[in-house]
Amino acid sequence: MRPVQRPVYNGIAYANYKSYLPALIQAYGGYCSYCERPDKVDVEHVIPKTHAQHLITDWNNFLLGCPRCNRDFKKSKNTQRLGYIWPDVENTFKLLKYYSDGRVQPMVGLAAALTVQVQATIDLVCLDDSNQTQKPLSLGRRRAFRLAEYAKNRFLANEMTVDEVMDLAETGYWSVWYNVFQNIPLILTQLVNLYPNTDMNRP
């Protein structure tokens, strides 16, 4: 789950929240804020509309969500922000452990209360679907790990340029790519810049 810095919005104050979609895609790229896939994305209300009518058109309550994460799983299950982690607040990359077999779990060594919040977020959007009958996220992450490892090996062998690595990284699953290239600062910097408003400076 890529951590993001929410930009200030100075555009038109729309009456229909769906009108904010182009500005959100410009702010964060066309990726789901939860699963990081470049799927069809919608305006996602962090606090669902049914629980916060006054925040329906509030820019600070918007992220991007794919139909799977937003409609199929998250829906209106969380009544507030408390009790979960959010990519526009925490450095979510440091709180989630991504495994090459596609699983996602809370990072080892977190405080007990924080571990509960991370797990609640994983459950909220079914970020770890490894035990589901259909598991698009787990399978997608496995492919992303293989592709990122391939790109890393070719890059280290001087058989692939930075731009060519970034072309592959645009396919989604930012956290997988950031994990695989942990020891290559040049690529990490490019990954932060590739996806709009990525914020790795948050503790």
Coordinates of C-alpha atoms in Angstrom, one line a residue:
M1 CA 0.0 0.0 0.0
R2 CA 1.9 3.0 -1.3
P3 CA 2.1 6.0 1.1
V4 CA 0.9 9.2 -0.4
Q5 CA 1.1 12.9 0.3
R6 CA -2.3 14.5 -0.3
P7 CA -1.9 17.6 -2.4
V8 CA -3.9 20.8 -1.7
Y9 CA -6.9 21.0 -3.9
N10 CA -7.6 24.5 -5.3
G11 CA -10.0 23.5 -8.1
I12 CA -13.7 23.7 -8.6
A13 CA -15.9 22.7 -5.6
Y14 CA -18.1 20.1 -7.2
A15 CA -21.5 19.1 -5.9
N16 CA -21.1 15.6 -7.3
Y17 CA -18.1 13.7 -5.8
K18 CA -17.6 11.7 -9.0
S19 CA -16.4 14.9 -10.7
Y20 CA -13.3 14.8 -8.6
L21 CA -12.0 11.6 -10.3
P22 CA -9.8 13.4 -12.9
A23 CA -8.1 15.5 -10.2
L24 CA -7.6 12.3 -8.0
I25 CA -6.0 10.4 -10.9
Q26 CA -3.7 13.4 -11.6
A27 CA -2.8 13.5 -7.9
Y28 CA -2.1 9.8 -7.3
G29 CA -2.0 8.1 -10.7
G30 CA -4.5 5.6 -12.0
Y31 CA -3.8 3.0 -9.3
C32 CA -5.9 1.7 -6.5
S33 CA -4.8 3.2 -3.2
Y34 CA -5.1 -0.2 -1.5
C35 CA -4.1 -3.0 -3.9
E36 CA -1.9 -0.8 -6.1
R37 CA -3.3 -2.2 -9.4
P38 CA -3.8 0.0 -12.4
D39 CA -7.4 -1.1 -12.6
K40 CA -10.5 1.0 -13.3
V41 CA -10.6 3.3 -10.3
D42 CA -13.3 5.2 -8.7
V43 CA -13.5 8.0 -6.1
E44 CA -13.1 6.1 -2.8
H45 CA -14.5 7.7 0.4
V46 CA -12.2 6.8 3.2
I47 CA -15.0 7.2 5.6
P48 CA -17.9 5.8 3.6
K49 CA -20.8 8.1 2.5
T50 CA -23.3 6.2 4.6
H51 CA -21.4 7.1 7.7
A52 CA -20.3 10.7 6.9
Q53 CA -22.8 12.6 4.7
H54 CA -20.9 15.8 5.4
L55 CA -17.7 14.4 3.9
I56 CA -19.2 13.2 0.6
T57 CA -17.5 15.9 -1.4
D58 CA -14.6 16.6 1.0
W59 CA -11.2 16.3 -0.9
N60 CA -9.6 15.1 2.3
N61 CA -11.8 12.1 2.5
F62 CA -11.0 10.9 -1.0
L63 CA -8.6 8.2 -2.3
L64 CA -8.8 6.0 -5.4
G65 CA -10.3 2.6 -5.2
C66 CA -10.7 -0.2 -7.7
P67 CA -14.1 -2.0 -7.8
R68 CA -12.7 -5.0 -6.1
C69 CA -11.3 -3.2 -3.0
N70 CA -13.9 -0.4 -2.8
R71 CA -17.1 -2.1 -3.8
D72 CA -16.6 -5.8 -3.2
F73 CA -14.8 -5.6 0.1
K74 CA -14.5 -2.3 1.8
K75 CA -18.0 -1.1 1.0
S76 CA -19.2 0.8 4.1
K77 CA -17.8 -1.5 6.8
N78 CA -15.5 1.1 8.4
T79 CA -17.5 3.8 10.1
Q80 CA -14.5 6.0 10.7
R81 CA -10.7 6.2 10.1
L82 CA -9.8 5.1 13.6
G83 CA -8.7 1.5 14.0
Y84 CA -7.1 1.2 10.6
I85 CA -4.0 2.5 8.7
W86 CA -4.4 4.8 5.7
P87 CA -1.9 5.6 2.9
D88 CA -2.5 9.3 3.2
V89 CA -1.7 9.3 6.9
E90 CA 0.8 6.6 7.8
N91 CA 3.9 5.3 5.9
T92 CA 2.0 2.2 5.0
F93 CA 5.0 0.6 3.2
K94 CA 6.7 0.2 6.5
L95 CA 3.7 -1.4 8.1
L96 CA 3.0 -4.2 5.6
K97 CA 5.2 -7.1 4.7
Y98 CA 4.9 -8.3 1.1
Y99 CA 5.9 -11.9 0.4
S100 CA 7.0 -13.3 -3.0
D101 CA 4.2 -15.9 -2.9
G102 CA 1.7 -13.1 -2.9
R103 CA 0.7 -12.9 0.8
V104 CA 0.6 -9.7 2.8
Q105 CA 0.8 -9.5 6.6
P106 CA 1.6 -6.9 9.2
M107 CA 5.3 -6.1 9.4
V108 CA 7.0 -8.1 12.1
G109 CA 8.0 -6.2 15.2
L110 CA 5.2 -3.6 15.3
A111 CA 3.6 -2.7 18.6
A112 CA 0.6 -5.0 19.4
A113 CA -2.0 -2.2 19.0
L114 CA -0.5 -1.1 15.6
T115 CA -0.4 -4.8 14.4
V116 CA -4.2 -5.0 15.2
Q117 CA -4.8 -1.9 13.1
V118 CA -2.7 -3.1 10.2
Q119 CA -4.5 -6.5 10.2
A120 CA -7.9 -4.7 10.4
T121 CA -6.9 -2.8 7.2
I122 CA -5.8 -6.0 5.4
D123 CA -9.1 -7.6 6.3
L124 CA -11.1 -4.5 5.4
V125 CA -10.1 -4.6 1.7
C126 CA -9.0 -8.3 1.7
L127 CA -5.5 -7.2 0.8
D128 CA -4.3 -10.8 1.5
D129 CA -6.6 -12.9 -0.7
S130 CA -4.3 -16.0 -0.6
N131 CA -7.0 -18.1 1.1
Q132 CA -9.8 -16.9 -1.2
T133 CA -11.2 -19.1 -4.0
Q134 CA -10.3 -16.3 -6.4
K135 CA -7.0 -14.6 -5.6
P136 CA -6.2 -11.9 -8.1
L137 CA -4.0 -9.9 -5.7
S138 CA -1.8 -12.9 -4.6
L139 CA -1.4 -14.1 -8.2
G140 CA -0.7 -10.6 -9.4
R141 CA 1.9 -9.9 -6.7
R142 CA 3.6 -13.2 -7.6
R143 CA 3.9 -12.1 -11.2
A144 CA 5.1 -8.7 -10.1
F145 CA 7.8 -10.2 -7.9
R146 CA 9.0 -12.3 -10.8
L147 CA 9.0 -9.4 -13.2
A148 CA 10.7 -7.1 -10.7
E149 CA 13.4 -9.7 -10.0
Y150 CA 14.0 -10.1 -13.7
A151 CA 14.3 -6.4 -14.2
K152 CA 16.7 -6.1 -11.2
N153 CA 19.0 -8.8 -12.5
R154 CA 19.1 -7.3 -16.0
F155 CA 19.6 -3.8 -14.6
L156 CA 22.6 -5.0 -12.5
A157 CA 24.0 -6.8 -15.5
N158 CA 23.7 -3.5 -17.5
E159 CA 21.2 -5.1 -19.8
M160 CA 18.4 -2.8 -18.9
T161 CA 18.2 1.0 -18.4
V162 CA 16.5 2.9 -15.6
D163 CA 13.8 4.0 -18.1
E164 CA 13.2 0.4 -19.2
V165 CA 12.8 -0.7 -15.5
M166 CA 10.3 2.1 -15.0
D167 CA 8.3 1.1 -18.0
L168 CA 7.9 -2.3 -16.4
A169 CA 7.2 -0.8 -12.9
E170 CA 4.3 1.2 -14.3
T171 CA 2.4 -2.1 -14.5
G172 CA 1.4 -1.7 -10.9
Y173 CA 2.1 -3.3 -7.5
W174 CA 4.4 -0.4 -6.4
S175 CA 5.2 -2.0 -3.0
V176 CA 6.5 -5.2 -4.7
W177 CA 8.9 -3.1 -6.9
Y178 CA 10.0 -1.0 -3.9
N179 CA 10.7 -4.2 -2.0
V180 CA 12.7 -5.9 -4.7
F181 CA 14.9 -2.8 -5.4
Q182 CA 15.6 -2.0 -1.7
N183 CA 19.4 -2.0 -2.2
I184 CA 19.4 0.1 -5.3
P185 CA 18.9 3.8 -4.3
L186 CA 18.8 5.1 -7.9
I187 CA 15.8 2.9 -8.7
L188 CA 14.1 3.6 -5.4
T189 CA 14.2 7.3 -6.2
Q190 CA 12.8 6.7 -9.6
L191 CA 10.0 4.6 -8.2
V192 CA 9.0 7.4 -5.8
N193 CA 8.9 9.8 -8.7
L194 CA 7.1 7.5 -11.1
Y195 CA 3.9 7.3 -9.0
P196 CA 2.5 10.7 -8.3
N197 CA 2.8 12.1 -4.7
T198 CA 4.4 9.0 -3.2
D199 CA 5.6 10.0 0.3
M200 CA 8.5 7.9 1.7
N201 CA 9.6 10.7 4.1
R202 CA 6.9 9.9 6.6
P203 CA 8.2 8.0 9.7

